[in-house]
Amino acid sequence: MKKICLVLVTLLIASSFVFASGQQGGSGGGSALVGIAMPETHVLRWQKDGASLKAAAESRGYRAEVAYGDADQTQQNRQIQGFLTQGAKLLVVGNVNDGVNSVIADAARDKVAVIAYDRLIMGSADYDYYITFDNFKVGQFQGQGIEQGLNLASATAASPKYITLFAGSPTDNNSKFFFDGAMSVLNPYIDKGVLKVVGPYPKTSADNANFQRIATENWQAPIAKTRMENLLSNDARDVVLDAVLAPNDTLARAIIEACLADAKYAGGKLPVVTGQDAEFDSALSIKNGQQYMTVFKDTAKLAEAAIILADQILKGQTPNVPGASLASGSLTSIGDTGRKVVKAYLLEPVIITRNNISVPVNAGFYTDAEAAQLK
Ligand code: GAL
């Protein structure tokens, strides 16, 4: 009888340890909470990012909560504070702007790890990891799209091509990488006089005064549309634009809308308009010959990689993220917050034109109904 009691007590103690370790986020993550803070939903890709991050975290045994900041950093800070109050063990943050720093400092105080997700958290030394795409290369693809679409290699100063420039949100550090990547391709043609800029011309984002004039607050499509309408009525009134550097798909479609309302561009004579994010509406626009190109950033892969990184951090392992390379050499600066150089893990973007829309389709990036319209 004594033997049976001893066995039962032993089993009871062992089972309580297993349950407890599960509670404290043991080997499979247990019920540790991962807080996911996305910046906005008006740019559709972030809705996909949030859903993919949550699914990837839960598939590894974590609890996960997603919040969208509606492009309002004060609101996002409240959401992040909420995650910390709930005892989150790690935060994945796509910030709106560097106003996020105060709650990143709170996370550091609480020893909660933070991964900056696809947007570097500028001005902070309170976190260690950033995961994104090679955003300079995203910009280079946009520049190459214009180079290819206008056949700039054969253009002459006697009959130059005309372009006007847009940049992303001035509060989003990525905007400078996108713009500088594109201008690294376009500036040599501008210097030769075969490509002429209509409107403000910052050679690089270092020309902050002019960069601010072409930037688009919080990536808001209405702001880009109004600015394009003003350009068409003023600076670009007496020329036919051959290209518009648009920094992402949401803004590209707004710019195209403005152009289609101008008789000079109606009926299929649109400028070459760039973009990024391979949003469905833009993929359809590219298929229909309106937008010229986009850049596919497989955010399903980015989300999976971010959660693999999170899992390794929470387990105290040295990160090794399949499909993502740790930025080194000249790319190390991608992780420079101005206060610290954090470890930046980079995934590869892909340029998409009418010839290879199948790439995001075959990657399962769209719903079946959407994919059917793109085939
Ligand atoms: C950037 C991101 C782009 C695009 C943009 C609009 O930070 O890198 O892919 O989504 O935000 O939200």
Coordinates of N, CA and C in Angstrom, one line a residue, residues 9 28 137 151 188 229 246 334 343:
V9 N 2.2 9.9 -5.3 CA 2.7 11.3 -4.9 C 3.7 11.7 -5.9
G28 N 8.1 24.5 -25.9 CA 7.3 24.8 -27.1 C 6.7 26.2 -27.0
K137 N 17.2 47.7 -52.1 CA 17.0 47.0 -53.3 C 15.5 47.2 -53.8
N151 N 12.9 52.8 -71.5 CA 14.0 52.4 -72.3 C 15.1 53.6 -72.2
P188 N 22.0 58.9 -62.7 CA 22.9 59.0 -63.8 C 22.1 59.5 -65.1
E229 N -2.7 65.8 -58.5 CA -3.6 66.7 -59.2 C -3.0 68.1 -59.3
A246 N 6.4 56.2 -57.7 CA 5.5 56.1 -56.6 C 6.1 55.0 -55.6
I334 N 21.6 49.4 -42.3 CA 20.1 49.2 -42.3 C 19.6 49.1 -40.9
K343 N 20.8 44.1 -34.8 CA 20.9 43.0 -35.7 C 19.8 43.1 -36.7

